[in-house]
Coordinates of C-alpha atoms and ligand atoms in Angstrom, one line a residue:
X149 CA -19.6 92.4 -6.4
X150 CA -22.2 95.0 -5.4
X151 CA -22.5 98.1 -6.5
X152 CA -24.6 99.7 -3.1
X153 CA -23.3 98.4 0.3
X154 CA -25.6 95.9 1.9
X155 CA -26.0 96.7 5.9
X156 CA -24.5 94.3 8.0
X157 CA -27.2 92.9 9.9
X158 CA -28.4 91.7 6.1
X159 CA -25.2 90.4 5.6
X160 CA -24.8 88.8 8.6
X161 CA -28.6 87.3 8.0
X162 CA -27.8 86.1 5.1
X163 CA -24.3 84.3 6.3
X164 CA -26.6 82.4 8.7
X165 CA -29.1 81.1 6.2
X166 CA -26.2 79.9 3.7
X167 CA -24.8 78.3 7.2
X168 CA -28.0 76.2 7.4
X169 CA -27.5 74.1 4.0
X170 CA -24.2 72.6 6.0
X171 CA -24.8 69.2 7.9
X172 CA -24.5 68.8 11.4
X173 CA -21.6 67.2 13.1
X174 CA -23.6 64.9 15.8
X175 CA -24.0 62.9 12.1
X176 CA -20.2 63.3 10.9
X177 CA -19.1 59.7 11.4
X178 CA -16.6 60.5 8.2
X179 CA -14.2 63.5 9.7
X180 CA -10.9 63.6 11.5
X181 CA -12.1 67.5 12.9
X182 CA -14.7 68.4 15.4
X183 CA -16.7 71.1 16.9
X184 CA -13.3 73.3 18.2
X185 CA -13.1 73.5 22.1
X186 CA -14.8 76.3 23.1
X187 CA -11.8 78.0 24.5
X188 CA -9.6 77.8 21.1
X189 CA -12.5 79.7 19.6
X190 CA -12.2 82.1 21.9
X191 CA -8.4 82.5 21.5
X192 CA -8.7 82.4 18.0
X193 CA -11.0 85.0 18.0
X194 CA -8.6 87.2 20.1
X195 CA -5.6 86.7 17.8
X196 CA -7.3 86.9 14.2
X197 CA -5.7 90.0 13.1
X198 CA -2.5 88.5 13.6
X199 CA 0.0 87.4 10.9
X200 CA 3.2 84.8 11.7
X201 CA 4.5 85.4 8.4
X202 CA 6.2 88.1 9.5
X203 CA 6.8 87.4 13.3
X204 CA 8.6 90.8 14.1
X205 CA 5.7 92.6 14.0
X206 CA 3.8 90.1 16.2
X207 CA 6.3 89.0 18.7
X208 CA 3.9 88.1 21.4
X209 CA 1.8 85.8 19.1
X210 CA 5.5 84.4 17.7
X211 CA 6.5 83.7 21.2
X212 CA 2.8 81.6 21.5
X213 CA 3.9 79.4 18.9
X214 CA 7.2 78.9 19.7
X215 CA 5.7 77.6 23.4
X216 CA 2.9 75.2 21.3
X217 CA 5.6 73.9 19.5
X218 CA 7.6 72.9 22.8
X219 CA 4.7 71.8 24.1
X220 CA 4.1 69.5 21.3
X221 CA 7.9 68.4 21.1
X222 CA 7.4 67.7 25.2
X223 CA 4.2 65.4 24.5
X224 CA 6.3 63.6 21.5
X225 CA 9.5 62.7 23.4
X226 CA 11.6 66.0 22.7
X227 CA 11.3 69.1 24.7
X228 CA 13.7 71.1 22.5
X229 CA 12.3 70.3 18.6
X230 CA 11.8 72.8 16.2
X231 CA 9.2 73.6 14.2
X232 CA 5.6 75.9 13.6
X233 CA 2.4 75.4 13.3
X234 CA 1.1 75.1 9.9
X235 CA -2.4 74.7 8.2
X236 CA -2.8 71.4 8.4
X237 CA -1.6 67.8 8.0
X238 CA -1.0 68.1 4.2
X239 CA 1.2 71.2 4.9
X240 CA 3.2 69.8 8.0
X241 CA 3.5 66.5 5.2
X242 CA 5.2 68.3 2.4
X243 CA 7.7 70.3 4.2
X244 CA 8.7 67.5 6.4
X245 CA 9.4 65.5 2.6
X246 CA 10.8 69.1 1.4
X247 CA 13.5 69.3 4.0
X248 CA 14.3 65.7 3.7
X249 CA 14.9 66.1 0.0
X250 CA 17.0 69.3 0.2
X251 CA 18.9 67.6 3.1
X252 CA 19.5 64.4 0.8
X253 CA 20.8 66.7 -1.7
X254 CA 18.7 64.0 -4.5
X255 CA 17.0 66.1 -7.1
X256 CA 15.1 63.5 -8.0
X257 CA 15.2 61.0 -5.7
X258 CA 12.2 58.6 -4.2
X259 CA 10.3 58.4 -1.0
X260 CA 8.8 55.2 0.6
X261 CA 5.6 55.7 1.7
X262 CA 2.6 53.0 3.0
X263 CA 0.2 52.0 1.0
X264 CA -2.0 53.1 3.5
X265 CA -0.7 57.0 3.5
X266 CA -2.9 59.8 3.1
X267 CA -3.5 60.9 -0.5
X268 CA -0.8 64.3 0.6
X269 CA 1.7 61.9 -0.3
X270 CA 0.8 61.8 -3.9
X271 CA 1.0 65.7 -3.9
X272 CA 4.0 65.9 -2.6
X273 CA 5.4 63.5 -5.7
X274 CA 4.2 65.5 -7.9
X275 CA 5.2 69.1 -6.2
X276 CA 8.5 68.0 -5.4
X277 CA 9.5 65.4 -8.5
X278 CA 10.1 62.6 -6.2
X279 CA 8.8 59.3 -6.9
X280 CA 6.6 57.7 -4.3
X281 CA 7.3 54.3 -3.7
X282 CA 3.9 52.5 -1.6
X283 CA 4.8 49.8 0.8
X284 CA 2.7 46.8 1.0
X285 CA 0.9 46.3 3.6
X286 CA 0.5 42.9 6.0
X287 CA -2.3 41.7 7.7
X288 CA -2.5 43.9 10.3
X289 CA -2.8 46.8 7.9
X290 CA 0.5 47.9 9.1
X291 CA 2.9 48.3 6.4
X292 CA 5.2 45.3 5.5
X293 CA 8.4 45.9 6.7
X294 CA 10.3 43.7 4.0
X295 CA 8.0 45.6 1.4
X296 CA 9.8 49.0 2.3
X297 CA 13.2 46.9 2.2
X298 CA 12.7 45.4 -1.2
X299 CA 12.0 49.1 -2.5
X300 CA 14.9 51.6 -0.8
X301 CA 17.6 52.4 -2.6
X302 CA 20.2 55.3 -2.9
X303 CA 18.1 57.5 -4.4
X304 CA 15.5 57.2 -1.5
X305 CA 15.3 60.6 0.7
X306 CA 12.4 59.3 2.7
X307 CA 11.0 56.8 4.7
X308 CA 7.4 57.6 6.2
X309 CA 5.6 55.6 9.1
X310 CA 1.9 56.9 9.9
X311 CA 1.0 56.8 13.9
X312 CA -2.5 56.5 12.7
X313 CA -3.5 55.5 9.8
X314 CA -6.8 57.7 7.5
X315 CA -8.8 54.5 7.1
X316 CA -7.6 52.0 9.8
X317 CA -6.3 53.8 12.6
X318 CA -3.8 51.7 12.7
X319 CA 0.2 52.3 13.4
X320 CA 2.9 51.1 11.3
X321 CA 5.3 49.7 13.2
X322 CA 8.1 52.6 13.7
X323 CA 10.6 50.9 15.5
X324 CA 11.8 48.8 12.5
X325 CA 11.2 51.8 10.4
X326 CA 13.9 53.8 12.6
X327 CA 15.8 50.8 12.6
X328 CA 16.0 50.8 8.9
X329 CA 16.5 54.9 8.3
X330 CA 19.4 54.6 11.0
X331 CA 21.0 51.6 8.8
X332 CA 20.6 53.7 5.7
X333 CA 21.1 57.3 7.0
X334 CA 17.6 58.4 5.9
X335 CA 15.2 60.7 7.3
X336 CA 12.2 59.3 8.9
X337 CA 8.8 61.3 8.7
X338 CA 6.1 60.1 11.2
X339 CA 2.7 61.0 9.9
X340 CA 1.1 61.8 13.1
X341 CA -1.7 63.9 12.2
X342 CA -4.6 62.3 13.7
X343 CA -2.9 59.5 15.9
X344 CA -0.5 62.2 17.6
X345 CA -3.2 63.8 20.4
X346 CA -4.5 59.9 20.6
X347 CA -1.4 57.9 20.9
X348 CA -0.1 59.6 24.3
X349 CA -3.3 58.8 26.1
X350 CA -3.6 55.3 25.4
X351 CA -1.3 53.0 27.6
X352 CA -0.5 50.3 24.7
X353 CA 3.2 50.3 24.9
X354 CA 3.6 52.0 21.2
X355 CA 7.2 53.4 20.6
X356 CA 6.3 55.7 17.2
X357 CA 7.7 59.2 18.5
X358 CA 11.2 61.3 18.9
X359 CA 12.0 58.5 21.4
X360 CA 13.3 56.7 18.8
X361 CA 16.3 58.6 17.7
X362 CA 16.3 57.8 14.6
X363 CA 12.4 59.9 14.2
X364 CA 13.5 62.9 12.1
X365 CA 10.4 64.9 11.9
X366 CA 6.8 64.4 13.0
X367 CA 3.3 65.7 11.6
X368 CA 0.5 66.3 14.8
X369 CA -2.6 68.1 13.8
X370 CA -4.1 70.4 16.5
X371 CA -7.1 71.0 14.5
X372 CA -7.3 66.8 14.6
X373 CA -8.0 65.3 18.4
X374 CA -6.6 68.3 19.7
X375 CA -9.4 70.4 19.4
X376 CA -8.5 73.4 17.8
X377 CA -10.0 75.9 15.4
X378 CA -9.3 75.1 11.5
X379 CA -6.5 75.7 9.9
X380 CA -3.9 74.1 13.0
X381 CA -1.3 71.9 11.7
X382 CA 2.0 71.2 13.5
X383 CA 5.1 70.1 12.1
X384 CA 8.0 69.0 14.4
X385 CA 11.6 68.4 13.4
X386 CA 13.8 66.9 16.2
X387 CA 16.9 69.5 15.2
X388 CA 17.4 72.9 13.3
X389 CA 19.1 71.4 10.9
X390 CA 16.0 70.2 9.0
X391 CA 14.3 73.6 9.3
X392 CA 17.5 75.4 7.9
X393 CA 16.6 73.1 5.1
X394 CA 13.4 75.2 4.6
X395 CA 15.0 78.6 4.8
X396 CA 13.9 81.2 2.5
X397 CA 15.6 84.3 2.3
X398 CA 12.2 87.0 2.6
X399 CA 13.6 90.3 1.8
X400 CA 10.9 92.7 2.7
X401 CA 9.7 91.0 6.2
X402 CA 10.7 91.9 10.0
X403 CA 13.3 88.5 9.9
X404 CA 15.4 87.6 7.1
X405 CA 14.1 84.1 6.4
X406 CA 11.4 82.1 6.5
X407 CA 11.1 78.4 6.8
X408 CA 6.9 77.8 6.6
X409 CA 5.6 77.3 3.0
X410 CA 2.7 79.9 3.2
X411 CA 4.1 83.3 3.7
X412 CA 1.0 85.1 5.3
X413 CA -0.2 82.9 8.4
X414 CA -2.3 83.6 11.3
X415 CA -1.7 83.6 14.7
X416 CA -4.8 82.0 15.8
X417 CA -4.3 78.6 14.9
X418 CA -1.5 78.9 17.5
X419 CA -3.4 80.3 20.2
X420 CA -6.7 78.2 19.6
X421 CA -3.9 75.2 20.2
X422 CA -2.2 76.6 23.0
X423 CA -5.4 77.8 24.7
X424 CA -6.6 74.0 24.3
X425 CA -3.6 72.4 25.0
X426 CA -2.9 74.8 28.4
X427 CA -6.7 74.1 29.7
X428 CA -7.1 70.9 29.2
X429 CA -3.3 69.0 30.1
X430 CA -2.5 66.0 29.7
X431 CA -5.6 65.0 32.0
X432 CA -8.1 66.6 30.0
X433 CA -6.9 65.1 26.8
X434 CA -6.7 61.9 28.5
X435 CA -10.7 62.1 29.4
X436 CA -11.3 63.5 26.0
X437 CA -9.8 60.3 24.1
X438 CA -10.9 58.0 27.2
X439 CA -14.7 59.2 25.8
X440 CA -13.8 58.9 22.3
X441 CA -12.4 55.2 22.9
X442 CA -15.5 54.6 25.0
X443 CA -17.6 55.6 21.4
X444 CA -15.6 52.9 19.9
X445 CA -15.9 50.4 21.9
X446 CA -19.6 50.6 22.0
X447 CA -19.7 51.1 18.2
X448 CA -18.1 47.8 17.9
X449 CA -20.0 46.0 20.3
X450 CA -22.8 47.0 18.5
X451 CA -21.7 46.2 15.0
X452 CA -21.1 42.8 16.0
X453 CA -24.7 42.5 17.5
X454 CA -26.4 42.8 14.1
X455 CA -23.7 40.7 12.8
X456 CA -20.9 42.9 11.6
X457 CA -17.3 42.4 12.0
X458 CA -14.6 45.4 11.8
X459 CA -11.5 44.6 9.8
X460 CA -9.0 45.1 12.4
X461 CA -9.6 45.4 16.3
X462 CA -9.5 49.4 16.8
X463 CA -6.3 50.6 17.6
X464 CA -7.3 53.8 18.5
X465 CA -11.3 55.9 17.7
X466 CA -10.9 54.7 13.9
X467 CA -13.2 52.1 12.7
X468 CA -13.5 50.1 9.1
X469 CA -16.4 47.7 9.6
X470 CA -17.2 45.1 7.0
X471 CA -20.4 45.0 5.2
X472 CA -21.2 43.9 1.7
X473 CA -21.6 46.1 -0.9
X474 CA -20.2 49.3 0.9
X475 CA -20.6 51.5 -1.7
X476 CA -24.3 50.8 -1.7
X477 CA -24.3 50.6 2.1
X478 CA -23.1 54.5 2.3
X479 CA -25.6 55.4 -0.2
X480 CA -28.2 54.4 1.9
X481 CA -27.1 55.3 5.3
X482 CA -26.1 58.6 3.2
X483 CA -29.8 58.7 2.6
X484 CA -30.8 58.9 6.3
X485 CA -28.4 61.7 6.8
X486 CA -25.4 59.4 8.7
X487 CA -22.1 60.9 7.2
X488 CA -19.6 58.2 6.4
X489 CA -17.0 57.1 4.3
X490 CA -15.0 54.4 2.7
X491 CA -11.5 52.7 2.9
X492 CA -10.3 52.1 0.1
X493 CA -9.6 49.1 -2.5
X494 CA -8.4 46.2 -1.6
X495 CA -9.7 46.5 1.7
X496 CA -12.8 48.3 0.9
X497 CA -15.3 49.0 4.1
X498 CA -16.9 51.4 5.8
X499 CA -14.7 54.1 7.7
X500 CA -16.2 55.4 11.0
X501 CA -14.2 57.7 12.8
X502 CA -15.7 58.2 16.8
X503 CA -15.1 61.9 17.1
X504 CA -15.8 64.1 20.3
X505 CA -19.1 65.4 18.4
X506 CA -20.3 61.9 18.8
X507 CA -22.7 60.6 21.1
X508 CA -23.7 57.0 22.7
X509 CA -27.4 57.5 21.6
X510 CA -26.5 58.5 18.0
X511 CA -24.3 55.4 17.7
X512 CA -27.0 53.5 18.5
X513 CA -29.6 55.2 16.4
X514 CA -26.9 54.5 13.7
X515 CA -26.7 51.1 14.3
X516 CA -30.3 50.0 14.2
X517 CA -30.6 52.7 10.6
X518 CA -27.7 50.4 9.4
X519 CA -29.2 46.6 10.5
X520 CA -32.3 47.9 8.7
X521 CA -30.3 48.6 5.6
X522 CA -28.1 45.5 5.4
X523 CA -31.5 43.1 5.8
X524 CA -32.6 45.2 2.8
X525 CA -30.1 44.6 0.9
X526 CA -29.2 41.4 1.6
Ligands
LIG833 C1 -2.7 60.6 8.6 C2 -3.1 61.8 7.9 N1 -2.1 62.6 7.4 C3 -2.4 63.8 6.7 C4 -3.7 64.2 6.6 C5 -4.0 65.5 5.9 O1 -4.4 66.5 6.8 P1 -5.1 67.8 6.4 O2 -6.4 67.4 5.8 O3 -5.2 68.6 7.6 O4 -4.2 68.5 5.4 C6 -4.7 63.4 7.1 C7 -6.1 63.9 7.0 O5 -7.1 63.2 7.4 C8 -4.4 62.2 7.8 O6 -5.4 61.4 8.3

């Protein structure tokens, strides 16, 4: 550090030129956030000093997040679920396995995951010593149902279904997932980070959420589709039962227990998703994922002008296009400054996600960057 203090305006100067080295999003075709709404920046920006880790001293900002997280329970079929909001899908991942596994009582148990599930699943096996078992999955990219029979056994704590898939977009099929955990009395997570401010909008007859009883706990990132400032995570948990399973005894703190896995916490993540989630309703966010299904569509129309197929029909704003040589591909759309990414082996292909950021005229400008590339190549 310093020695002499540098005047603020300097510092503040110099924030802004470090800022400029970062990409712009209206060329992010590879991330599940966004520009925030501009009215969860300004309710972040309102509650930054506040901290959740110790409620008492903030009860105001502790009774925001207990209405976001009724909110949330109301737009996943259960008004009364329990939970908070937490930093992110990763977070909202490993407490839902942490409670399952303390509930089980199986020190060392397993948990059946997709093989599509996000990479938080391998953390979790290795934080919480539980073996992750990855489901195979069909031809729908949806995870084989007989694959997750042929690998539960006593020892499992977990079954996990994503509503949305990293790569795909696609949704596992719940229903025979809850039918499965209510056969074998185990806890069924629903990975719902980026498909859980998507899902409700679209009219496509899914059944994924806590109206299928057997739905123990669900992950729904805010700071996903539902446009709030970073870090906003939300973990539900259809009864307080699986949050006693998180309970720390905290000693110092204005309440005698806490159940997230951070200790310090701020408050803003909860307003920034309140404030979004309060201005825009349900017809706002339906707009907002009408536009972003619009992007897709066009996206794929596109694609298969110049000849280029996606790997599954978009379930929701996800899309894994095939191309040859996709590592080569990204390099070279990479090149031209188009952010994008890849799924991964077997199915390997190039992972658009259609984001709010995203525009019609950059899609196209995309497209003819990438039919250039691919007669280059080919
Ligand atoms: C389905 C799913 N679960 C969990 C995560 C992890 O979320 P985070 O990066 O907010 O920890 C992601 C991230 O993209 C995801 O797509």
């Amino acid at each position: 550090m310093r020695e002499r203090s540098l005047p603020a305006d300097e510092v503040i100067a110099s924030l802004a030129r470090t800022k400029e080295h970062d990409y712009s999003y209206d060329r992010f075709f590879s991330t599940m956030c966004s520009r925030p709404h501009p009215i969860a920046v300004r309710a972040h920006d309102m509650f930054l000093e506040t901290n959740l880790g110790d409620p008492g001293l903030f009860p105001g900002t502790a009774g925001l997040e207990e209405e976001t997280v009724r909110m949330l329970g109301e737009l996943l079929g259960c008004p009364q679920a329990q939970g908070y909001i937490s930093t992110g899908g990763t977070e909202s991942n490993i407490q839902a396995v942490r409670a399952a596994k303390n509930r089980s009582g199986k020190r060392e148990g397993n948990i059946i995951v997709p093989a599509s599930a996000h990479f938080s699943f391998d953390k979790i096996g290795d934080l919480l010593s539980l073996e992750v078992r990855k489901a195979e999955l069909d031809s729908h990219l949806r995870v084989d149902i007989s694959s997750v029979e042929a690998l539960i056994d006593e020892q499992t704590a977990a079954l996990v279904g994503i509503a949305g898939t990293t790569e795909f977009g696609q949704v596992d099929p719940i229903e025979e997932l809850a039918d499965i955990a209510s056969e074998w009395g185990i806890h069924l997570h629903v990975d719902a980070a980026f498909g859980g401010f998507v899902l409700p909008f679209l009219d496509n007859g899914l059944k994924w959420d806590f109206s299928l009883p057997a739905v123990s706990s669900i992950t729904i990132d805010p700071h996903k589709m539902g446009l709030a400032t970073i870090p906003a995570g939300g973990l539900l948990f259809r009864n307080q039962d699986c949050m006693n399973a998180l309970e720390t005894e905290t000693h110092y703190l204005t309440r005698a227990k806490q159940t997230s896995l951070t200790g310090t916490r701020s408050g803003a993540s909860a307003a920034a998703a309140y404030a979004v989630m309060m201005h825009l309703g349900r017809e706002g966010f339906r707009e907002m994922v009408g536009y972003c299904m619009e992007l897709t569509r066009h996206l794929v129309r596109g694609a298969r002008e110049i000849g280029v197929e996606p790997l599954i029909e978009p379930v929701m704003n996800v899309v894994a296009l095939q191309v040859p040589q996709p590592p080569k591909v990204r390099e070279r759309l990479m090149d031209r400054d188009w952010h994008v990414s890849m799924t991964r082996e077997p199915k390997r292909a190039l992972r658009l996600i259609l984001m709010t950021h995203m525009s019609h005229e950059n899609i196209d400008l995309f497209l003819a960057d990438l039919k250039e590339i691919l007669a280059d190549i080919n």
